[in-house]
Coordinates of N, CA and C in Angstrom, one line a residue:
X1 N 0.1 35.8 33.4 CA 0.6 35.5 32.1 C -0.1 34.2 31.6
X2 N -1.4 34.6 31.0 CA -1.7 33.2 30.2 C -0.8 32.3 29.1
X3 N -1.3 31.5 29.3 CA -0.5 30.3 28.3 C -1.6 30.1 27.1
X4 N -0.9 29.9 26.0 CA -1.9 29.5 25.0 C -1.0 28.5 24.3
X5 N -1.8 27.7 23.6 CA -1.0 27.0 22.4 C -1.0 27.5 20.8
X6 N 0.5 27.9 20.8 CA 0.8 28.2 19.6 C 1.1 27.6 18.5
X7 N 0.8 27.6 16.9 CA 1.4 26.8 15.9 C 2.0 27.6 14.8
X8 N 3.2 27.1 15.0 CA 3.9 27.7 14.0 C 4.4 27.4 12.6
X9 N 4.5 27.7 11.4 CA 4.8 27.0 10.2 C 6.3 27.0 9.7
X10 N 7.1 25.5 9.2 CA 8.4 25.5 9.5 C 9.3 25.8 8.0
X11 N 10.3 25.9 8.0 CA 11.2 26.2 6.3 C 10.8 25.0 5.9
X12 N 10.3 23.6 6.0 CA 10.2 22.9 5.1 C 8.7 22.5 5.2
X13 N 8.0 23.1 6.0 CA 6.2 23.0 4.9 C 5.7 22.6 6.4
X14 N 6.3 22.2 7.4 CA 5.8 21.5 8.4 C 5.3 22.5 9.9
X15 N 4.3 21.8 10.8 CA 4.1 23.0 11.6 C 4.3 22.6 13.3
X16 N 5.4 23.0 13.5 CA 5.8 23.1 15.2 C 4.2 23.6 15.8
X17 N 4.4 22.9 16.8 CA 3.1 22.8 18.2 C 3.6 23.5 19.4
X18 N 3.2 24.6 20.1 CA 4.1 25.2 21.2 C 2.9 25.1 22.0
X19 N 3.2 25.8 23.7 CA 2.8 26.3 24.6 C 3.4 27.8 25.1
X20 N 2.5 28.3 24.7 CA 3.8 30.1 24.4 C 2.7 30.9 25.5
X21 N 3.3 32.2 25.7 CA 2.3 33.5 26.6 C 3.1 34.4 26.2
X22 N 1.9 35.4 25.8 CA 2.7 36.5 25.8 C 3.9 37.3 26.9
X23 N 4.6 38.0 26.8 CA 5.7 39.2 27.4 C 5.6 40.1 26.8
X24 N 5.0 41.4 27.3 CA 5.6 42.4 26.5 C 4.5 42.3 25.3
X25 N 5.3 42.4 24.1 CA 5.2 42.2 22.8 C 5.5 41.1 22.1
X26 N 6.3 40.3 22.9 CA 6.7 39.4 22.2 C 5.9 37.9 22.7
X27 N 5.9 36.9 21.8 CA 5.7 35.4 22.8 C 6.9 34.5 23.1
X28 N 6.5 34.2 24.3 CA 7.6 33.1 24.8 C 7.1 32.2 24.9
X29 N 8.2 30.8 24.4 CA 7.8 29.8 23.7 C 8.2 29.3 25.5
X30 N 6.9 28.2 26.2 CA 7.0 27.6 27.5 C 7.5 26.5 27.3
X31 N 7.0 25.6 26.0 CA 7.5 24.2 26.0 C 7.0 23.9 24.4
X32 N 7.9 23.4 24.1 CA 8.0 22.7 22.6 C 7.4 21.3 22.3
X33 N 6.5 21.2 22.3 CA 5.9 19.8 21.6 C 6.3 18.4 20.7
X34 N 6.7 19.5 19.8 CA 7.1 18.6 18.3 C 6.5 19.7 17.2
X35 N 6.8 18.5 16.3 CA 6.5 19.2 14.6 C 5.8 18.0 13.9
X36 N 4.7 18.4 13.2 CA 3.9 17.9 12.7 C 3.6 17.9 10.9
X37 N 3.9 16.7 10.6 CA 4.2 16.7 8.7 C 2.6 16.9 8.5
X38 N 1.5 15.8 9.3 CA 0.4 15.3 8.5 C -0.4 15.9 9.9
X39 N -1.8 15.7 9.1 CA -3.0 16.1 9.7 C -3.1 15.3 10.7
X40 N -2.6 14.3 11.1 CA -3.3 13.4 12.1 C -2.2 13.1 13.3
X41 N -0.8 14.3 13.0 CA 0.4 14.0 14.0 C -0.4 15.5 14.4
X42 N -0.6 16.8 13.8 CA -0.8 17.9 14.1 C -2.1 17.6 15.2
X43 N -3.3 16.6 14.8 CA -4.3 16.6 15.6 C -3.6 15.9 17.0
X44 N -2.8 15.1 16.8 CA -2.0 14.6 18.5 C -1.9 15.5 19.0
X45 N -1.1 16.4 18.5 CA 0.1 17.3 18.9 C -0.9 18.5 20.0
X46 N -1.9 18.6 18.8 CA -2.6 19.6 19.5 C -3.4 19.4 20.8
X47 N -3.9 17.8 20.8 CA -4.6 17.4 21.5 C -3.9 17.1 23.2
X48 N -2.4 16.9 22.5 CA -1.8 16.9 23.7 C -1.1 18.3 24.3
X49 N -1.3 19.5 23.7 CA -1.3 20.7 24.6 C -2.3 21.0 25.1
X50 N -3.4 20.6 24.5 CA -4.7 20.8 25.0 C -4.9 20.0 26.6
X51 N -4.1 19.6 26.5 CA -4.2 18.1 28.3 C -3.3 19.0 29.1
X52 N -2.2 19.6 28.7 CA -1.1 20.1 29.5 C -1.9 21.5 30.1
X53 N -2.3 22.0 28.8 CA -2.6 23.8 29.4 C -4.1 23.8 30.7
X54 N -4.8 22.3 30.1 CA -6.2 21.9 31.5 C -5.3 21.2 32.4
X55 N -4.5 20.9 32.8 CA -3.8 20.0 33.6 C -3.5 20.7 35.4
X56 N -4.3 19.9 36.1 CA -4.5 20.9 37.1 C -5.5 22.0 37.1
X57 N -7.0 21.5 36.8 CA -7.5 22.7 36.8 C -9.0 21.5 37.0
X58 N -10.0 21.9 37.8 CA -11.3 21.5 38.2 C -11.6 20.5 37.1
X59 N -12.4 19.0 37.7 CA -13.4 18.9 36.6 C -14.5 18.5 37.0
X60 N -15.5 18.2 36.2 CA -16.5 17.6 36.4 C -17.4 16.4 37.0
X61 N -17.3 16.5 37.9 CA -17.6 14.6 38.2 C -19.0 14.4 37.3
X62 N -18.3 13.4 36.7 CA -19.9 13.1 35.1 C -19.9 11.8 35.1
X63 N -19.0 10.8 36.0 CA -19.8 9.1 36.0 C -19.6 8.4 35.1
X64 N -18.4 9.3 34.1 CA -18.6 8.6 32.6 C -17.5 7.1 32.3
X65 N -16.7 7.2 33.5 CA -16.1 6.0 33.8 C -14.6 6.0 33.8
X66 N -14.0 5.6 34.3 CA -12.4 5.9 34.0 C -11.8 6.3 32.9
X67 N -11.1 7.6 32.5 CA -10.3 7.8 31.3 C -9.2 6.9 31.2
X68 N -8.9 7.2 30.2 CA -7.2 6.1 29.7 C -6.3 7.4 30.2
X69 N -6.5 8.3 30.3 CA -5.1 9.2 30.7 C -4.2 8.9 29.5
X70 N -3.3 10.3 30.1 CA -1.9 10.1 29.7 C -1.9 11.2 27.9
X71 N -0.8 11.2 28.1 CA -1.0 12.4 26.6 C -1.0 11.0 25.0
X72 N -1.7 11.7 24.0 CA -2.0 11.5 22.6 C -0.3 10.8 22.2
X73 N -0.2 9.6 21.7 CA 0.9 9.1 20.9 C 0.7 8.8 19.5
X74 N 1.3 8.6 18.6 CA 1.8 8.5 17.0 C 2.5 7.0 17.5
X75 N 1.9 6.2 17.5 CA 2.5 4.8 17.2 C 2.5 4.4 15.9
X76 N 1.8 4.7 14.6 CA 2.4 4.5 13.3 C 1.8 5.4 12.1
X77 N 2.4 5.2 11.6 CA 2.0 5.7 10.2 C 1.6 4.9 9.3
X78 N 0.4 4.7 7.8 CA -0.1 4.1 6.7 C -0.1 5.1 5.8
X79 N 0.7 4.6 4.6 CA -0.3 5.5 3.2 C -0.9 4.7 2.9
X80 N -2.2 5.4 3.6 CA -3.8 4.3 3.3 C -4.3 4.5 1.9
X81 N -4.1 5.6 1.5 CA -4.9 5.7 0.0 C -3.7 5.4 -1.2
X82 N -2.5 5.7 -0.7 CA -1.4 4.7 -1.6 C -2.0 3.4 -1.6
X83 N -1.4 2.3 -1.0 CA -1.7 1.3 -0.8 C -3.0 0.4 -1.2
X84 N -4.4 1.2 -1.1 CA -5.9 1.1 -1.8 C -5.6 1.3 -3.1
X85 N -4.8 2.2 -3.6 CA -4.8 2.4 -5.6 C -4.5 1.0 -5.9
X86 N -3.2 1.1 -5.1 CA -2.1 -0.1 -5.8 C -2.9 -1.7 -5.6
X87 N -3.5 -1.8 -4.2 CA -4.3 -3.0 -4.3 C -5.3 -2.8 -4.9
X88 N -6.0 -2.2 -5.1 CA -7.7 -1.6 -6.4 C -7.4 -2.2 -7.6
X89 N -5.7 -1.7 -8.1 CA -5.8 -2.1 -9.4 C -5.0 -3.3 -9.8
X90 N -4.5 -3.4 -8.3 CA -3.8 -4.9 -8.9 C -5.2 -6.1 -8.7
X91 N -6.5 -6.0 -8.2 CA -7.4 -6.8 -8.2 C -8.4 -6.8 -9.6
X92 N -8.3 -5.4 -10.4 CA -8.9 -5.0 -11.1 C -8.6 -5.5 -12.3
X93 N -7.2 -5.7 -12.2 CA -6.2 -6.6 -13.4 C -6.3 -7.5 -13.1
X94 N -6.8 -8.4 -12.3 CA -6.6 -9.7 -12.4 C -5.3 -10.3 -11.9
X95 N -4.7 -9.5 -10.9 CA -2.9 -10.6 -10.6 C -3.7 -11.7 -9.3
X96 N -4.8 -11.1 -9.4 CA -4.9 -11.8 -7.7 C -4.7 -13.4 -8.0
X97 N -4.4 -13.7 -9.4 CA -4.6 -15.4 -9.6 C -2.9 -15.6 -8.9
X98 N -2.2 -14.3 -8.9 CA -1.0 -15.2 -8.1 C -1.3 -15.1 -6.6
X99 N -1.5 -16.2 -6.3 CA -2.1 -15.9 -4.5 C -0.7 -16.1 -3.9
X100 N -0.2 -14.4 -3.7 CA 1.4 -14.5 -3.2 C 1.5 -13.5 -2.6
X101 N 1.2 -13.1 -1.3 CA 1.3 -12.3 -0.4 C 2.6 -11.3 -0.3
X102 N 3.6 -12.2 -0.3 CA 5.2 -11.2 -0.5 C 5.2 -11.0 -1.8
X103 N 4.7 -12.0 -3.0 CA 4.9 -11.2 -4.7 C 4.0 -9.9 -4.5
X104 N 2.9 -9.6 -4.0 CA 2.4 -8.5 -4.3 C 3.0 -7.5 -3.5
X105 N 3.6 -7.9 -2.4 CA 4.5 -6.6 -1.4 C 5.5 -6.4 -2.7
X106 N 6.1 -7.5 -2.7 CA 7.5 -6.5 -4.2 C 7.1 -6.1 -5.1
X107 N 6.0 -6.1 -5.8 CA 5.6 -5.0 -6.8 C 4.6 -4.1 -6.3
X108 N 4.5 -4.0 -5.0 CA 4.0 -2.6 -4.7 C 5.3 -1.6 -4.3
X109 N 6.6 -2.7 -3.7 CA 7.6 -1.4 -3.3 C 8.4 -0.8 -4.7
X110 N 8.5 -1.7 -5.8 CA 9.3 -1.0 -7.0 C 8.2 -0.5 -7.5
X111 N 6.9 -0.3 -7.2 CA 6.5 1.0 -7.8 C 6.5 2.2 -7.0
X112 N 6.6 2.3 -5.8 CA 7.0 3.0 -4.9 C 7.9 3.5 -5.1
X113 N 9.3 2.7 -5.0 CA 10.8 2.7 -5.3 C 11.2 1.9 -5.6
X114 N 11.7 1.8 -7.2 CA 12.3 1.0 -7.4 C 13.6 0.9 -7.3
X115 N 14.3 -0.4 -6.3 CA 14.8 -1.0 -5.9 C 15.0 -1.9 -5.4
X116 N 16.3 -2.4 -4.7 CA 16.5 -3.8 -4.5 C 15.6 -4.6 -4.0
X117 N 15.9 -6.1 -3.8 CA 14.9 -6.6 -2.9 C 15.8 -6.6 -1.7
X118 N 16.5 -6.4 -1.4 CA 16.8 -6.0 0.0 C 16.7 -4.7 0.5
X119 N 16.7 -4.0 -0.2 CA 15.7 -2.8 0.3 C 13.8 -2.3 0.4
X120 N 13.4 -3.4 0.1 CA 11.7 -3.3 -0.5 C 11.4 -3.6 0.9
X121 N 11.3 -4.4 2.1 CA 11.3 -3.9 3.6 C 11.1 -2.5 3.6
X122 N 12.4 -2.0 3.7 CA 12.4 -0.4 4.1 C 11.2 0.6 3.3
X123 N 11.0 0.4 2.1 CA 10.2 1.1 0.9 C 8.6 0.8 1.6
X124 N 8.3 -0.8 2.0 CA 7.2 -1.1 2.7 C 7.2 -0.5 4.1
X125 N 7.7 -1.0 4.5 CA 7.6 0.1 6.1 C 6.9 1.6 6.4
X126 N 7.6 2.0 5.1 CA 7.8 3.7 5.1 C 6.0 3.8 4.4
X127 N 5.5 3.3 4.0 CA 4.3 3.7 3.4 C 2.7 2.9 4.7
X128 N 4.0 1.7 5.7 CA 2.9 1.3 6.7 C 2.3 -0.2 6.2
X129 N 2.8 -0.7 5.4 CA 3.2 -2.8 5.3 C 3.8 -3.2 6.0
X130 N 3.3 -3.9 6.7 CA 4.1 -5.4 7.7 C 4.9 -5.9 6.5
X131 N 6.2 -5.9 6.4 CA 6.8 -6.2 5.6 C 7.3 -7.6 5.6
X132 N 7.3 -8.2 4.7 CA 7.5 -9.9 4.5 C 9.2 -10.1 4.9
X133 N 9.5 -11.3 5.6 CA 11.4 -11.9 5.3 C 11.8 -11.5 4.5
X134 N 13.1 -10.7 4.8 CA 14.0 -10.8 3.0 C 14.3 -12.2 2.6
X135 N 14.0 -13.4 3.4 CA 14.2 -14.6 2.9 C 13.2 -15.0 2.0
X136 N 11.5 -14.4 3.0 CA 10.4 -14.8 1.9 C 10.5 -14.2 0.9
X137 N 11.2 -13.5 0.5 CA 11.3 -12.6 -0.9 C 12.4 -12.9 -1.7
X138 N 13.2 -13.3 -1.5 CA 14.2 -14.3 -2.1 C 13.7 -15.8 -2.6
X139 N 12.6 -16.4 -1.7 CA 11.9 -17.7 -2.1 C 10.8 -17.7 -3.3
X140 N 10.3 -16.1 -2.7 CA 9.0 -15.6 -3.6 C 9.7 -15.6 -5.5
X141 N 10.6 -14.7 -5.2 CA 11.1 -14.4 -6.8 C 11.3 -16.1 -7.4
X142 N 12.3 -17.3 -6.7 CA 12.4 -18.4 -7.1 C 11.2 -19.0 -7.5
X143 N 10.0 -19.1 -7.1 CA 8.5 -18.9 -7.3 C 7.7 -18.8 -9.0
X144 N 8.6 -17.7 -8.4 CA 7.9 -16.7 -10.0 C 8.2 -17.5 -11.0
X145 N 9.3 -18.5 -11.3 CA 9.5 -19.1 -12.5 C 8.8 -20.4 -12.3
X146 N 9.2 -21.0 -11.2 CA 8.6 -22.4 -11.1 C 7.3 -22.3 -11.0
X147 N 6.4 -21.5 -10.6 CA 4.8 -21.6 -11.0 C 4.1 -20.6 -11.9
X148 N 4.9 -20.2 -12.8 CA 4.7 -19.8 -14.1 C 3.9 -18.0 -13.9
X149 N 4.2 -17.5 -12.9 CA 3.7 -15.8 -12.4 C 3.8 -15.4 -13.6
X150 N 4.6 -15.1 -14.2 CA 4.7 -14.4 -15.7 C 4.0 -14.5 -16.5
X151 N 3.5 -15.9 -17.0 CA 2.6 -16.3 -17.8 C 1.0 -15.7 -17.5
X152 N 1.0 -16.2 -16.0 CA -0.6 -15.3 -15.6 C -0.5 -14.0 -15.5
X153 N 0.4 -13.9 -15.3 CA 0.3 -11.6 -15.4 C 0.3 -11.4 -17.0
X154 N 1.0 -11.9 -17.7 CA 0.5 -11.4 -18.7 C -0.4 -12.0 -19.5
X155 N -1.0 -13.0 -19.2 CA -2.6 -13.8 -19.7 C -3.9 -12.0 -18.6
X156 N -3.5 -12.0 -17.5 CA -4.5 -10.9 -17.6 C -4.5 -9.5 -18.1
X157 N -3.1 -9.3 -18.3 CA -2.9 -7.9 -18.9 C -3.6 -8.3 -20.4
X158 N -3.4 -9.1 -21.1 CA -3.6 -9.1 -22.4 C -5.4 -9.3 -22.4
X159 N -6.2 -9.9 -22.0 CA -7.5 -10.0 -21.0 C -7.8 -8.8 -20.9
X160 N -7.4 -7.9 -20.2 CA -7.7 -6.3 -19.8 C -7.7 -5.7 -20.8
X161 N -6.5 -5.7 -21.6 CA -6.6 -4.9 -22.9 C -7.2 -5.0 -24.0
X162 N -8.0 -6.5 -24.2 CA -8.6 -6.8 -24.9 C -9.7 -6.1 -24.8
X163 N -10.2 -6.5 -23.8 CA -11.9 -6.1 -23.0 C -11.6 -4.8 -23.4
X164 N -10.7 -3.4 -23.7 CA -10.7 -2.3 -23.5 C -11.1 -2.3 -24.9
X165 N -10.8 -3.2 -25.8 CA -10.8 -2.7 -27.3 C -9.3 -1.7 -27.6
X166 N -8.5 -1.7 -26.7 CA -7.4 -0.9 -27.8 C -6.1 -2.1 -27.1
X167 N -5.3 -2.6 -27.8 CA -3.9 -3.1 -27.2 C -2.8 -2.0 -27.2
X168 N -1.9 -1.4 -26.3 CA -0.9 -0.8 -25.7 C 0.1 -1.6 -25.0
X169 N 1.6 -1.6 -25.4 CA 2.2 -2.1 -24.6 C 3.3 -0.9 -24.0
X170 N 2.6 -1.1 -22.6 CA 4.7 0.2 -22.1 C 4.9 -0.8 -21.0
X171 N 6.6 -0.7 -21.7 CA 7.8 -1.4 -21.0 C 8.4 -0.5 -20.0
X172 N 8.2 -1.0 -18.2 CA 8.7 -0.1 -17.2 C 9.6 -1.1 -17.0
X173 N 10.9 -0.1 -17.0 CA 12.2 -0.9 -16.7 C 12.6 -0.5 -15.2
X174 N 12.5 -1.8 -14.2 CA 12.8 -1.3 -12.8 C 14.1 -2.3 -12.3
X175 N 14.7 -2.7 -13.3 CA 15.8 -3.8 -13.1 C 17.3 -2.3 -13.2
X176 N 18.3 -2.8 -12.1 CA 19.4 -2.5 -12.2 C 20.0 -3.1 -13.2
X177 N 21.4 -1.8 -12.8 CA 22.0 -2.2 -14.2 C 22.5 -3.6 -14.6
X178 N 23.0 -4.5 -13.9 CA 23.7 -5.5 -14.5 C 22.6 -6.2 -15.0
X179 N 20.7 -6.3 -14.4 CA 19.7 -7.1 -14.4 C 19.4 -6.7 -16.0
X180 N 19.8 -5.2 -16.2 CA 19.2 -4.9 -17.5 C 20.0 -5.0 -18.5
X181 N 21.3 -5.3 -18.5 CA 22.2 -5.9 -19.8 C 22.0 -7.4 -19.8
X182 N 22.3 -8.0 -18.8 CA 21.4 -9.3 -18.9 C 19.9 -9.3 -19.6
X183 N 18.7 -8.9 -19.7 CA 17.6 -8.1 -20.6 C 18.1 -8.3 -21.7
X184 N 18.8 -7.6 -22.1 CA 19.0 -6.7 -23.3 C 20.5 -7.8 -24.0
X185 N 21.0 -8.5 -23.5 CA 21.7 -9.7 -24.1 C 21.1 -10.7 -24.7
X186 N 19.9 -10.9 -23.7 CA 18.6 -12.2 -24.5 C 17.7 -11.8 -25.9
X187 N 17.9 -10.2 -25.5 CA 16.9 -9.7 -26.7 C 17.7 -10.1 -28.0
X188 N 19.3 -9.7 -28.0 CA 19.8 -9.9 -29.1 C 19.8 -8.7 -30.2
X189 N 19.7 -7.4 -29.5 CA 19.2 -6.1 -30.2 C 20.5 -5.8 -30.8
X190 N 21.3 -5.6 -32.2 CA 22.6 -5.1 -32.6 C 22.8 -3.9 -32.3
X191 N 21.6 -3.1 -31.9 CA 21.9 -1.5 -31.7 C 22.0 -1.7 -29.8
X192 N 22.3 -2.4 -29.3 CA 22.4 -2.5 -27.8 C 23.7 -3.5 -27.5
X193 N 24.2 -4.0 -28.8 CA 25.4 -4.7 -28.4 C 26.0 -4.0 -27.5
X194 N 27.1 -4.5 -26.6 CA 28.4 -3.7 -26.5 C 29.4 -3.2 -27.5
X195 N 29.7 -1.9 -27.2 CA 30.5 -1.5 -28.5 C 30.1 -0.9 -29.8
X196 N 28.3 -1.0 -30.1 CA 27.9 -0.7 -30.8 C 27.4 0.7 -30.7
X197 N 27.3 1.2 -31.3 CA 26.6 2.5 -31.2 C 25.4 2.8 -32.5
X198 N 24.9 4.1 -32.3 CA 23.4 4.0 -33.8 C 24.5 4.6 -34.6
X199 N 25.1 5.4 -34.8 CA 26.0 5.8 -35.7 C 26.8 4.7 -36.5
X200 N 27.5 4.3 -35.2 CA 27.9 3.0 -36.4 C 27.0 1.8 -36.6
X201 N 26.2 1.3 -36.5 CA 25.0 1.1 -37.1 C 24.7 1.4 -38.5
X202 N 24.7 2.7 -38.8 CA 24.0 3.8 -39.8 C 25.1 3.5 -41.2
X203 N 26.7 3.5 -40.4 CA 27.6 3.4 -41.2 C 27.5 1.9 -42.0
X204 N 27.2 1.3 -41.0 CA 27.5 -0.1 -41.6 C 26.2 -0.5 -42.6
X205 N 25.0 0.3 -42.1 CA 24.0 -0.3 -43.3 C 24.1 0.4 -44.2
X206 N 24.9 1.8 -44.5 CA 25.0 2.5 -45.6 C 26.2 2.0 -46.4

C-alpha cells in the first residue's frame, strides 16, 4: 500500500494537506497535516509531507554539510503588499514630515479597520506589524495636537493636490459615535442638531 500526499479543497476556499493510500477504491486518509489559507502555509505543509513519506528511506552521502532537520514551521505571517501600498503612499504624500512611528501604525490600522485605539494592536498584528504600547498610542494621539500633525498633513495633502492641478476633498469618517457628535457639535451644522430633522428644517424655511 503506497502512501502518497493528498490535497484536498475545503467548504471555505482552503486546502487540507494529507498522507492518504489507496484501499480498494477508496483513499485512506494516514495522517492529517493541517489546512492551508495561503501559498506559502500550503508550500510548508507540503514540504513537510514530503520529509514524512522519505523518512526512513536511503540517502546520499553528498558532503553537503549538516541539515537543520526537523519538519517546515509557519512562525508568522505579513501582508507584505498591504503594508508597501499604505507605506508607498503615505511617503508619496508627504506625511513622512510627521516622524512618528506609532502615528503612522494608527493610520495604517483605521484603514485596515477602523477602530479603537485599543484595538489597532490586534488590526496590526493580523496584517504582521510589531505593534507599538497601547500607552505609545495614547501619548502619540496627545502629540498630534501639541506638535501641530494636522496642520502638516494637511499642508501636504493640499501640496499634492495642487501639483495634480485638480482640488478634491473626501471626508472619511473613522471616528465612533460619541467622537462624531462631538465633530458635528463644533461644526455647528442646524441640519445635524439634535432634534432636528431636514423636514423640519424645510418647514421652518418655508
Amino acid at each position: 500500500m503506497a502512501a502518497y500526499i493528498r490535497k484536498v479543497r475545503t467548504a471555505s476556499g482552503a486546502t487540507a494537506v494529507q498522507i492518504a493510500a489507496k484501499q480498494g477504491r477508496r483513499d485512506k486518509v494516514l495522517e492529517h497535516l493541517g489546512t492551508a489559507h495561503t501559498d506559502s502555509e500550503l508550500a510548508a505543509l507540503l514540504a513537510t509531507a514530503r520529509e514524512k513519506l522519505l523518512a526512513g528511506q536511503q540517502e546520499l552521502d553528498l558532503d553537503l554539510g549538516a541539515g537543520t532537520g526537523g519538519a517546515s514551521m509557519i512562525t508568522g505571517k505579513r501582508s507584505r503588499w498591504l503594508i508597501e501600498v499604505i507605506d508607498t503612499a503615505w511617503r508619496r504624500l508627504g506625511f513622512g514630515v510627521v516622524d512618528n512611528e506609532a502615528f503612522f501604525q494608527l493610520v495604517a490600522a483605521r484603514i485596515v479597520e477602523p477602530t479603537s485605539v485599543a484595538d489597532a494592536g490586534r488590526v496590526l498584528r493580523e496584517i504582521g506589524i510589531a505593534s507599538a504600547h497601547r500607552n505609545t498610542f495614547v501619548r502619540t494621539l496627545r502629540r498630534c495636537t501639541a506638535h501641530s500633525y494636522r496642520d502638516d498633513i494637511a499642508q501636504r495633502c493640499f501640496e499634492h493636490a495642487a501639483a495634480a492641478g485638480d482640488l478634491n476633498l473626501l471626508l472619511y469618517d473613522v471616528t465612533v459615535r460619541r467622537e462624531a457628535l462631538a465633530v458635528r457639535a463644533e461644526v455647528r451644522d442646524l441640519c445635524l442638531e439634535p432634534g432636528r430633522s431636514q423636514e423640519s428644517m424645510k418647514l421652518g424655511a418655508a
